[in-house]
mmCIF file of C-alpha atoms and ligand atoms in Angstrom:
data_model
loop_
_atom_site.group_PDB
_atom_site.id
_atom_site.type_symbol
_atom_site.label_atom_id
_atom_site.label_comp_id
_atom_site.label_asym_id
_atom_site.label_seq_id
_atom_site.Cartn_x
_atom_site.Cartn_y
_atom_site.Cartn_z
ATOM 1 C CA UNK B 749 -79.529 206.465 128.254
ATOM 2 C CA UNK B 750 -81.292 206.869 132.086
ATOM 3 C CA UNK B 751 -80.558 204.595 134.777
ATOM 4 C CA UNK B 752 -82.650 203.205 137.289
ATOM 5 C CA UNK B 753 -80.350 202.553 140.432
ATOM 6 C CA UNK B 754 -83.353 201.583 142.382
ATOM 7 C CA UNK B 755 -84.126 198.698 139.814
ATOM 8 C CA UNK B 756 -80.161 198.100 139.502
ATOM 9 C CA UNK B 757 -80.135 197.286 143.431
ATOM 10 C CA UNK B 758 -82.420 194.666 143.115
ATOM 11 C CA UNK B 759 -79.676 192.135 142.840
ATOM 12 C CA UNK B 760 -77.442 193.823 144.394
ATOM 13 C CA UNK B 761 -75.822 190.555 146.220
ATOM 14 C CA UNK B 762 -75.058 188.974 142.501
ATOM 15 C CA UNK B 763 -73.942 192.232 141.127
ATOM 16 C CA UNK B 764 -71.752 193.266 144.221
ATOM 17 C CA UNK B 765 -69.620 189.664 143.714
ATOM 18 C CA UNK B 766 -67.683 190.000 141.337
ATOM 19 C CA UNK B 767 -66.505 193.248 142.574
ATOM 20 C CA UNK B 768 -65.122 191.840 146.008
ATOM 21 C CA UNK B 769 -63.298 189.257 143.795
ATOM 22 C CA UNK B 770 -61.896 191.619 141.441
ATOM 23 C CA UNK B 771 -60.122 193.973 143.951
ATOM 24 C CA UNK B 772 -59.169 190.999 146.076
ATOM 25 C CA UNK B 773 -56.562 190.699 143.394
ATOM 26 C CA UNK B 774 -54.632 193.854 143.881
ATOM 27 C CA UNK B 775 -52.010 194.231 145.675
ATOM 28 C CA UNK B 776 -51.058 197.390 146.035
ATOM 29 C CA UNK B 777 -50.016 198.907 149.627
ATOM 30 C CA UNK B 778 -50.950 202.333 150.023
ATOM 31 C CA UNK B 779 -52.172 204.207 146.732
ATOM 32 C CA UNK B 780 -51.775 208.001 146.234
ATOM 33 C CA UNK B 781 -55.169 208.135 144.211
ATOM 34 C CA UNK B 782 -57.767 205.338 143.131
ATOM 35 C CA UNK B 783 -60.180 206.001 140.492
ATOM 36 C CA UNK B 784 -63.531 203.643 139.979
ATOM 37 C CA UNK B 785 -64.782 204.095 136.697
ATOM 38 C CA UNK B 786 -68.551 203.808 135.794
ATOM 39 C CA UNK B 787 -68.859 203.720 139.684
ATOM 40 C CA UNK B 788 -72.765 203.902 139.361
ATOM 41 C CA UNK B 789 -74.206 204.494 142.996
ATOM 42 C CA UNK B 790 -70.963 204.488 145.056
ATOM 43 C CA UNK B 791 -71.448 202.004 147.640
ATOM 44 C CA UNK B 792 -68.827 199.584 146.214
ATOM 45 C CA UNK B 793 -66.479 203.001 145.833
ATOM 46 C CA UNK B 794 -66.613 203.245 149.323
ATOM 47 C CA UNK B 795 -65.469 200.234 149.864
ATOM 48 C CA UNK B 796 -62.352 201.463 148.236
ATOM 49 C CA UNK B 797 -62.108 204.054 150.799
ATOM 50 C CA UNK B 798 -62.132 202.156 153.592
ATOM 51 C CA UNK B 799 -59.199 199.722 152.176
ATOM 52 C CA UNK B 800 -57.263 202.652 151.552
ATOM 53 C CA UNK B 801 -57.835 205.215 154.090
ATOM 54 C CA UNK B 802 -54.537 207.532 153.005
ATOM 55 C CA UNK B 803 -55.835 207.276 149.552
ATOM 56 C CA UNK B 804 -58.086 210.161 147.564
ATOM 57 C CA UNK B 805 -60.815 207.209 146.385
ATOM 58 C CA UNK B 806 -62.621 209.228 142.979
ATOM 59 C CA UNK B 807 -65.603 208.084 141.496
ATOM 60 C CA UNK B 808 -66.457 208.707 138.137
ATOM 61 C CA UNK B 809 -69.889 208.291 136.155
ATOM 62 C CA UNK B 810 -71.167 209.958 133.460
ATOM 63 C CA UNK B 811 -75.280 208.814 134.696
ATOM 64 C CA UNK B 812 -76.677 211.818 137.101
ATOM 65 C CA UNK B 813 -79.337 209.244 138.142
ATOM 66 C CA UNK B 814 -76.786 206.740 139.627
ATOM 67 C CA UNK B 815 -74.233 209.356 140.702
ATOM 68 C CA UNK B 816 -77.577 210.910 143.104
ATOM 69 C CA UNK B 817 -76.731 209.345 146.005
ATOM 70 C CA UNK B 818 -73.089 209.610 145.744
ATOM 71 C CA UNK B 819 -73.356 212.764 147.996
ATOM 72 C CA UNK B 820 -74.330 210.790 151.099
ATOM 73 C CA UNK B 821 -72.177 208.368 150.298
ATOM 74 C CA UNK B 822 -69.127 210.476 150.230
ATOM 75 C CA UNK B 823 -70.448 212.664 153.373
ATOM 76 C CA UNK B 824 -69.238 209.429 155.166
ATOM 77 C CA UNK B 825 -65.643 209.200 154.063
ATOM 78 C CA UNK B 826 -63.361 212.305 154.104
ATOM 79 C CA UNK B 827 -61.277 210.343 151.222
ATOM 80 C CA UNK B 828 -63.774 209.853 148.747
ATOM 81 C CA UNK B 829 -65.445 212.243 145.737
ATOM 82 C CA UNK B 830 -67.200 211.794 142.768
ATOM 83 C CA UNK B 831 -67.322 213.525 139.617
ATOM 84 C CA UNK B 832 -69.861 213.326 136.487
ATOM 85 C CA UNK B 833 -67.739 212.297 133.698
ATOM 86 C CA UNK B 834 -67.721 210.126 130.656
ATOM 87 C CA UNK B 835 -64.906 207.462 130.694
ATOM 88 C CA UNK B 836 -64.234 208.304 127.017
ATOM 89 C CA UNK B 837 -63.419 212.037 128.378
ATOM 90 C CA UNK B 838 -60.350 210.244 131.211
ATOM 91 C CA UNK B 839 -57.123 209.721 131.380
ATOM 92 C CA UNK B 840 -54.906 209.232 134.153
ATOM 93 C CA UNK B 841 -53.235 211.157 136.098
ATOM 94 C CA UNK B 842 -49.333 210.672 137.542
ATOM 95 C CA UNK B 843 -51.060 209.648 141.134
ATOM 96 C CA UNK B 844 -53.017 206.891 139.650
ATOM 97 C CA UNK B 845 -51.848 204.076 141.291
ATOM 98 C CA UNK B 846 -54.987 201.900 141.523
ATOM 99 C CA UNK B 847 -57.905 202.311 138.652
ATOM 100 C CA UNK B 848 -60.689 199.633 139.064
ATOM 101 C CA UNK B 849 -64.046 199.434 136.404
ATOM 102 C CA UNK B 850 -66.404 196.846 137.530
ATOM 103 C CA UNK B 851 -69.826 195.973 135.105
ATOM 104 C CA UNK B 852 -68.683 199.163 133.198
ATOM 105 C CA UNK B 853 -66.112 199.034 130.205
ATOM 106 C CA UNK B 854 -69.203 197.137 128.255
ATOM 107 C CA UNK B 855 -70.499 200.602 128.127
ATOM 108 C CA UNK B 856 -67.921 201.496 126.288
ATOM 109 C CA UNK B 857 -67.004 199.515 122.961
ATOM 110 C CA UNK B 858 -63.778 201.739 122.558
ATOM 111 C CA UNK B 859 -62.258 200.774 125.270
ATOM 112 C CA UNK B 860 -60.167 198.211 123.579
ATOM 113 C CA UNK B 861 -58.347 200.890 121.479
ATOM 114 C CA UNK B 862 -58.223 203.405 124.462
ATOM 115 C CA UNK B 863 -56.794 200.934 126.992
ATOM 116 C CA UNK B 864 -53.068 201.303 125.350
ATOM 117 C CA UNK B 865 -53.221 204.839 126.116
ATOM 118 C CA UNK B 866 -54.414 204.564 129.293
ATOM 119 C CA UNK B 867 -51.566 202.135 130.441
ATOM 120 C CA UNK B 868 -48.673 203.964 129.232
ATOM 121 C CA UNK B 869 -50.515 207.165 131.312
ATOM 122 C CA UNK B 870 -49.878 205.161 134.061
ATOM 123 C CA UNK B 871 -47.348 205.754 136.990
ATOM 124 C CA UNK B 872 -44.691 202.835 137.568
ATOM 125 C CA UNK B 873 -45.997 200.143 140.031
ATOM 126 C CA UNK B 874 -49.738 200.864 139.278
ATOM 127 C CA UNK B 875 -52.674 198.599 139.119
ATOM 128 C CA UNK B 876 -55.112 198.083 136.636
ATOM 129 C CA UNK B 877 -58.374 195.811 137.704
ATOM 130 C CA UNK B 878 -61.559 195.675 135.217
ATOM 131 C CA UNK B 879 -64.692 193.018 135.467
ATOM 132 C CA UNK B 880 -66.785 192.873 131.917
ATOM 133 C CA UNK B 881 -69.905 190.902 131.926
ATOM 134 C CA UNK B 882 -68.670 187.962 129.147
ATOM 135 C CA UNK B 883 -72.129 186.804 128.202
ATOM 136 C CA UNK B 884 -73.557 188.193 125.326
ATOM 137 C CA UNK B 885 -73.169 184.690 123.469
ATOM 138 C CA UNK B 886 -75.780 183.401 126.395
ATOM 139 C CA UNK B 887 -79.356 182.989 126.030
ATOM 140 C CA UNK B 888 -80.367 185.924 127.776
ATOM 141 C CA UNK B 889 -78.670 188.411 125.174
ATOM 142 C CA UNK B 890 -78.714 186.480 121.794
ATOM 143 C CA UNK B 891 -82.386 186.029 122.367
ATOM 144 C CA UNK B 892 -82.630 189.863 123.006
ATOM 145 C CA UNK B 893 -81.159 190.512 119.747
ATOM 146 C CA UNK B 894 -83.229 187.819 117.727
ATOM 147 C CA UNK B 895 -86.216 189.269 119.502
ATOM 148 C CA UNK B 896 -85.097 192.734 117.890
ATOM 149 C CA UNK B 897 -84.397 191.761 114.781
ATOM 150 C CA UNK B 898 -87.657 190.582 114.136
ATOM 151 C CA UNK B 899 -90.823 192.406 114.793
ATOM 152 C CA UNK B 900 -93.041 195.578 114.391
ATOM 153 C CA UNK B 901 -89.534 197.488 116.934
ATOM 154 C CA UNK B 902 -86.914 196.069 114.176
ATOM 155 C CA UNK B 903 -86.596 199.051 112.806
ATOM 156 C CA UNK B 904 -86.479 201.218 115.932
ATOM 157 C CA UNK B 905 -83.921 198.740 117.140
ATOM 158 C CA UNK B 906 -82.106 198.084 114.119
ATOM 159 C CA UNK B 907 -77.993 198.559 116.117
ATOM 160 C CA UNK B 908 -78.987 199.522 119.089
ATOM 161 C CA UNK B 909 -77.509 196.216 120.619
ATOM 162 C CA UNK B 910 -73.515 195.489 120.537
ATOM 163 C CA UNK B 911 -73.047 191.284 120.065
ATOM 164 C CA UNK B 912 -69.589 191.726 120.603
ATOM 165 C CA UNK B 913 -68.490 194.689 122.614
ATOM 166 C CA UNK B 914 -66.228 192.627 125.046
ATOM 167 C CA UNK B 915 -62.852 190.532 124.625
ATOM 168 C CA UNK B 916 -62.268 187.381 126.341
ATOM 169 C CA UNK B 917 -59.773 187.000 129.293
ATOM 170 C CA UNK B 918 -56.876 185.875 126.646
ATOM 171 C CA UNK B 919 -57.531 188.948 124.420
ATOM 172 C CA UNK B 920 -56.894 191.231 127.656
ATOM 173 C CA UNK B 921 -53.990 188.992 128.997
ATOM 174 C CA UNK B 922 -52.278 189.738 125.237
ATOM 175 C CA UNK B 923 -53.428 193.413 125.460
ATOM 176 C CA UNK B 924 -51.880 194.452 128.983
ATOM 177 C CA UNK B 925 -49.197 192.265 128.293
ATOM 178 C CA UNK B 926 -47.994 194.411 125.148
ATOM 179 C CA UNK B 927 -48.456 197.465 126.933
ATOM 180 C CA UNK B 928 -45.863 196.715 130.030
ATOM 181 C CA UNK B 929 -48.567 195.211 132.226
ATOM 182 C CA UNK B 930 -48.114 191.771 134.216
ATOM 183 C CA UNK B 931 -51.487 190.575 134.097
ATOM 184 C CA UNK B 932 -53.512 187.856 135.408
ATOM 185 C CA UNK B 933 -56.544 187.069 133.894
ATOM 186 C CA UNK B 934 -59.722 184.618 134.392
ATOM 187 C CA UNK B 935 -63.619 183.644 133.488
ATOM 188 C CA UNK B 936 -66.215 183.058 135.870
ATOM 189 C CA UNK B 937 -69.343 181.795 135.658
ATOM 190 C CA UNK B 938 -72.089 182.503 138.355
ATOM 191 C CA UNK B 939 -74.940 180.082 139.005
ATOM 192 C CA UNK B 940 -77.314 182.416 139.864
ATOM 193 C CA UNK B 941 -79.972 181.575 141.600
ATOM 194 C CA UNK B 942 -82.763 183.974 140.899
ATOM 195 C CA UNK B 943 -86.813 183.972 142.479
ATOM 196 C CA UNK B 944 -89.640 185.067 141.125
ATOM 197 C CA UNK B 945 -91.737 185.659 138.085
ATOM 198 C CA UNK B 946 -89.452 186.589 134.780
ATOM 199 C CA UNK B 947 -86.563 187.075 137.244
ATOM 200 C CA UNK B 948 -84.160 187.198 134.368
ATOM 201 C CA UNK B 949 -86.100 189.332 132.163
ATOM 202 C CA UNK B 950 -85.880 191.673 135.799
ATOM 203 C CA UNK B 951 -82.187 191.225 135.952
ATOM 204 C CA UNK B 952 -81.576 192.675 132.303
ATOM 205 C CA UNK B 953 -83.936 195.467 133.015
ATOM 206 C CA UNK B 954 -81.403 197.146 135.459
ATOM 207 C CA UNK B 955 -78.522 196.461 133.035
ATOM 208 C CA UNK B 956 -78.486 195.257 129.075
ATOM 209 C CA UNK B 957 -82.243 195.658 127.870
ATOM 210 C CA UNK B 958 -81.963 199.121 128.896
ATOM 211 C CA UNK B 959 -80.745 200.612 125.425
ATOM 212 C CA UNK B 960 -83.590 198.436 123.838
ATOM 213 C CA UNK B 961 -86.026 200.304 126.314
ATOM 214 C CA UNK B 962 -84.988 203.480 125.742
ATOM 215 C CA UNK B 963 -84.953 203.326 121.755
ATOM 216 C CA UNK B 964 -88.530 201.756 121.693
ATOM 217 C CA UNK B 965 -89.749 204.500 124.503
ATOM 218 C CA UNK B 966 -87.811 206.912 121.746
ATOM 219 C CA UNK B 967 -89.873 205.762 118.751
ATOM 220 C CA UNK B 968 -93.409 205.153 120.443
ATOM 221 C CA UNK B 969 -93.698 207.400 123.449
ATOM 222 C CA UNK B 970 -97.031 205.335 124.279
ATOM 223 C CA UNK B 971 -94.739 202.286 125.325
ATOM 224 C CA UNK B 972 -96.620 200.094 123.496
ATOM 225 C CA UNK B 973 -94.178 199.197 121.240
ATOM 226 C CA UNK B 974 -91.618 198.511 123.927
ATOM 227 C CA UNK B 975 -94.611 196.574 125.880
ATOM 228 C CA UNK B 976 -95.218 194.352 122.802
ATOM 229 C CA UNK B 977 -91.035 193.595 122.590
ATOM 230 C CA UNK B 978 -90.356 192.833 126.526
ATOM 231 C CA UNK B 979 -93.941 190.599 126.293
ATOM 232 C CA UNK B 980 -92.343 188.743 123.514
ATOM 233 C CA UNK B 981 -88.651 188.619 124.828
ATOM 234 C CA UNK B 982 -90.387 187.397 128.243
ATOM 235 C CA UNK B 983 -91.918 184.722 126.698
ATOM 236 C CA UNK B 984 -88.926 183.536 124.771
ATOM 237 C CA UNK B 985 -86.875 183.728 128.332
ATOM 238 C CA UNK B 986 -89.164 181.884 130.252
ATOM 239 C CA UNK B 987 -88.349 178.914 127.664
ATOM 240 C CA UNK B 988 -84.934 179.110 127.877
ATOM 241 C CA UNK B 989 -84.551 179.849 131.790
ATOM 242 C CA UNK B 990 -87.637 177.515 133.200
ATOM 243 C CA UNK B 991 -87.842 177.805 136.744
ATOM 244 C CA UNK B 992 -86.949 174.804 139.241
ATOM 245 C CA UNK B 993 -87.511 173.601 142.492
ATOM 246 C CA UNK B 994 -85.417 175.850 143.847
ATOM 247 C CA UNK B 995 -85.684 178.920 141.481
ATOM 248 C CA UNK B 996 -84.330 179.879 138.340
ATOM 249 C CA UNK B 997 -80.866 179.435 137.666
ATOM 250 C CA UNK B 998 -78.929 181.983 135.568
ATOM 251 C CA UNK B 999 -75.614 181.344 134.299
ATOM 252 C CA UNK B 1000 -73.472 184.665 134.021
ATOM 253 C CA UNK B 1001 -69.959 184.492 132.878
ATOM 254 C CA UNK B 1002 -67.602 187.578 133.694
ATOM 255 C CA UNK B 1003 -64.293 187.956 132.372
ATOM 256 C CA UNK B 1004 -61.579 189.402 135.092
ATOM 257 C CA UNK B 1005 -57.603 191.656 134.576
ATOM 258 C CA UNK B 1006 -55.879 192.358 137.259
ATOM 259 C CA UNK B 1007 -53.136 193.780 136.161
ATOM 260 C CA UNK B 1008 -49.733 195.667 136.868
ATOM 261 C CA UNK B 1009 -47.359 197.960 135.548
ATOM 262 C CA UNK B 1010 -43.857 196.030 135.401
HETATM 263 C C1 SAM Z 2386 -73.605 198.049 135.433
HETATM 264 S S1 SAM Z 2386 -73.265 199.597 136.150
HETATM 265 C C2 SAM Z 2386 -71.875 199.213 137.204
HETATM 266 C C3 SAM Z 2386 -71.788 200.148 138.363
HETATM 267 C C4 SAM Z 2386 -70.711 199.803 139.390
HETATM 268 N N1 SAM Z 2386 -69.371 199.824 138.834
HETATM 269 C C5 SAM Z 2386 -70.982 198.466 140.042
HETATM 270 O O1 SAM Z 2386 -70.135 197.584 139.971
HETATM 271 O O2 SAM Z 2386 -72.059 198.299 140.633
HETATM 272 C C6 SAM Z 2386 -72.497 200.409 134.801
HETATM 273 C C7 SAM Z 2386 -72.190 201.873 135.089
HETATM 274 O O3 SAM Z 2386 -71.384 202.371 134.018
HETATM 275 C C8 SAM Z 2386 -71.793 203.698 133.765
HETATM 276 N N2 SAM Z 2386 -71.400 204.050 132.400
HETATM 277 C C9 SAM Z 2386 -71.847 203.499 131.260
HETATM 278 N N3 SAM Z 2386 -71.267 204.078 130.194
HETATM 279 C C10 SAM Z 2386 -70.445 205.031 130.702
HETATM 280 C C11 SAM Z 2386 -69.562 205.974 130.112
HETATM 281 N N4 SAM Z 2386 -69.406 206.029 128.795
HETATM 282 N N5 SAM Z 2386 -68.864 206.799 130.925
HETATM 283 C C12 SAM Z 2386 -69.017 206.733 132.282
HETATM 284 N N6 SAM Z 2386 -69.836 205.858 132.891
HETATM 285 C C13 SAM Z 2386 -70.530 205.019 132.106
HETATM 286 C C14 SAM Z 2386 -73.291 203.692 133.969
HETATM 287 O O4 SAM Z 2386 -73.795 204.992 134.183
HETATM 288 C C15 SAM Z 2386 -73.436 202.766 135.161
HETATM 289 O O5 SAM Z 2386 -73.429 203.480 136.367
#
């Protein structure tokens, strides 16, 4: 699947948030390496860098579209690299002290069987910290899906969506616990408060519809048939996200671990 880290900045106030809260968390003093996995453009990996100047800060992706301006990015930090990699394809290394994944493990359905093996990879005293979007119960998603499953695409789109690729923060707080993890884990929900036309139909663009796009683009290379399905699934958002006075509100709920090894 392409990515489009051009249309992925477009919020990139909302979607930088729950990053700052997430590493806010750890408290680890002076890592050896930190890893961010599904780093997408970089500019939140750099962050890293800067907290952790003695650190090696790696970036990993497995999109060459959003790993394109990593270059630049890392030109600015002696500390910091990035490599093109599928997450499936890691594991970490001895020096792993810190591993954050922010907006990323979503991506990747296994991770819930490959996060034992991860932890027991890790070295003594590491840190764990991972952000999953928790919404694909909201409007926004289950009306993707019902959209989907019903229509001239339905075929083209018949499992391309995950309902449930996510666990809630008590199903992660069990998980790191069993694997020798102290963990602390939490829900959020955003208000956002997005502006102008079909804003949320714009937000899942960059992120979730993406698969959907790329399956329909697949089957009909015209794009009509993935014209016809976003003109529907607009339509259907616009009723359950009206816009206010003040814009249109978007409640996202993300599901936080910080967590470390006892
Ligand atoms: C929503 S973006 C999040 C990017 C960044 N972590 C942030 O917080 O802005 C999800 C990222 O995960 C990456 N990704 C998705 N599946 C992946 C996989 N299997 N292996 C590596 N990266 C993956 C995508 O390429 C994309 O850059």
């Amino acid at each position: 699947m392409r990515w489009d880290p051009a249309r992925y900045a477009a919020f990139s106030d909302e979607r930088s948030r729950p990053f700052h809260d997430l590493v806010a968390r750890i408290g680890r003093e002076a890592p050896r390496r930190v890893v961010d996995l599904g780093c997408g453009p970089g500019t939140l990996t750099a962050t890293l860098a800067e907290r952790w100047p003695s650190a090696h800060v790696v970036g990993m992706d497995s999109s060459a579209e959003m790993l394109a301006d990593a270059v630049n990015v890392a030109s600015g930090h002696p500390n910091l690299s990035f490599e093109q990699r599928a997450i499936e394809d890691w594991s970490p290394t001895a020096e792993d002290d810190v591993v954050v994944t922010n907006a990323a493990l979503q991506w990747v359905p296994s991770h819930v069987s490959l996060l034992p093996g991860w932890l027991a990879a890790m070295p003594s005293g590491s840190w764990f910290a991972m952000q999953v979007p928790g919404n694909f119960d909201s409007p926004s998603h289950a009306l993707m899906r019902a959209v989907a499953a019903d229509g001239p695409w339905a075929s083209a789109l018949d499992g391309v969506l995950r309902a449930d690729p996510v666990l809630g923060p008590a199903g992660y707080l069990e998980l790191f616990e069993s694997n020798g993890f102290h963990a602390d884990a939490w829900e959020t929900t955003y208000m956002q408060l997005l502006h102008g036309p079909d804003p949320v139909l714009e937000w899942v663009r960059g992120t979730g519809l993406r698969p959907a796009l790329a399956a329909l683009d697949a089957a009909d290379p015209s794009g009509a048939l993935s014209s016809a399905y976003e003109s529907e699934y607009a339509a259907r958002l616009r009723q359950a996200y009206p816009a206010g006075a003040h814009g249109t509100v978007y409640p996202f709920r993300r599901v936080f671990t910080v967590a470390r090894r006892s």
